[in-house]
């Protein structure tokens, strides 16, 4: 692809490594519920509990990963997190005979996978300061191509062995850790705010309390992210059971997510036009994202038909394409050395929405079907839009010049 040639070689290599890693990561997640239900012979409730434990581990990993960035250094955090994630993925089949051990491994997998995430985002922001917003977007696209590839492969691997999917995921995580080991060894040891190694003086100047007090830069953005991912649970806990209960074939629901993956790739020109025309700043992109999501939920609420769900997925995907690169780009640009902490904090708040949303929407669907679930999603999307607008208002003076967070201690 000619557009890829405009990036330095190290960026192209990083994109390929990210794509392979995301492909491996997506091998097992579609299979967890089926594995617990079919292979382990547990209930669907038990499968949901596994996802909950893994998600809670992910929240803890996000928060701790951001807080430890300067205390451990990016190399130990990324390589260590990915390496330990790989270890427990490979061990997972051996723990499946003991339910408590299996749950523990799943929680640790969620934890160590998320532990490296803020460090990777901060590394991109610090390493490629001139083009970071652009790179966050292209890496997001590359990761979703990897997810599409991995999801497609997961079904074939499951036919052979579920354990093979887990081990393959572990091997790709180990390969990604190895890539970062060699890659970071070649990067200049002291490059701006990159901090490959532990920096005690920097860490001491960025205490969690001093960073938390700067609430305007993260609080309402985190609340908006929480509401956004809470409402997005409508797909798994509203649309999915609705299609099944109305006799639609299962592939109808799968097509919605296939559409999501295709749009993320082919819809880039439209999203680029939106950014140039209506949402040039990352602040505007967050608010625009909430509008697209809300339009999707209103569509589901108004027309309970499969075509309306297809249209809703189009709206939601455009919302996803705006928000996913915007948040890390905004944090990396505006928060300086505190970026890893805020990336972990806001990421953890968003993950909390994914934890609470399924339970709330599951109860509403059991009570009265899709309508109350759709109403809840619309209402939550309105709250998300409000939070992002408040965030944009209180940070309006920073639109033209990046804010640098320095020690307040």
Coordinates of C-alpha atoms in Angstrom, one line a residue, residues 72 75 109 118 124 233 249 253 267 367 388 407:
X72 CA 9.4 0.5 36.2
X75 CA 10.6 -1.8 28.8
X109 CA -4.6 -13.0 31.8
X118 CA -1.2 2.2 28.8
X124 CA 3.6 5.8 20.8
X233 CA -23.3 -3.4 25.7
X249 CA -30.3 -17.2 12.1
X253 CA -25.7 -11.3 14.3
X267 CA -14.9 4.0 6.2
X367 CA -37.8 -8.1 32.2
X388 CA -17.7 15.0 26.7
X407 CA 5.1 18.2 39.4

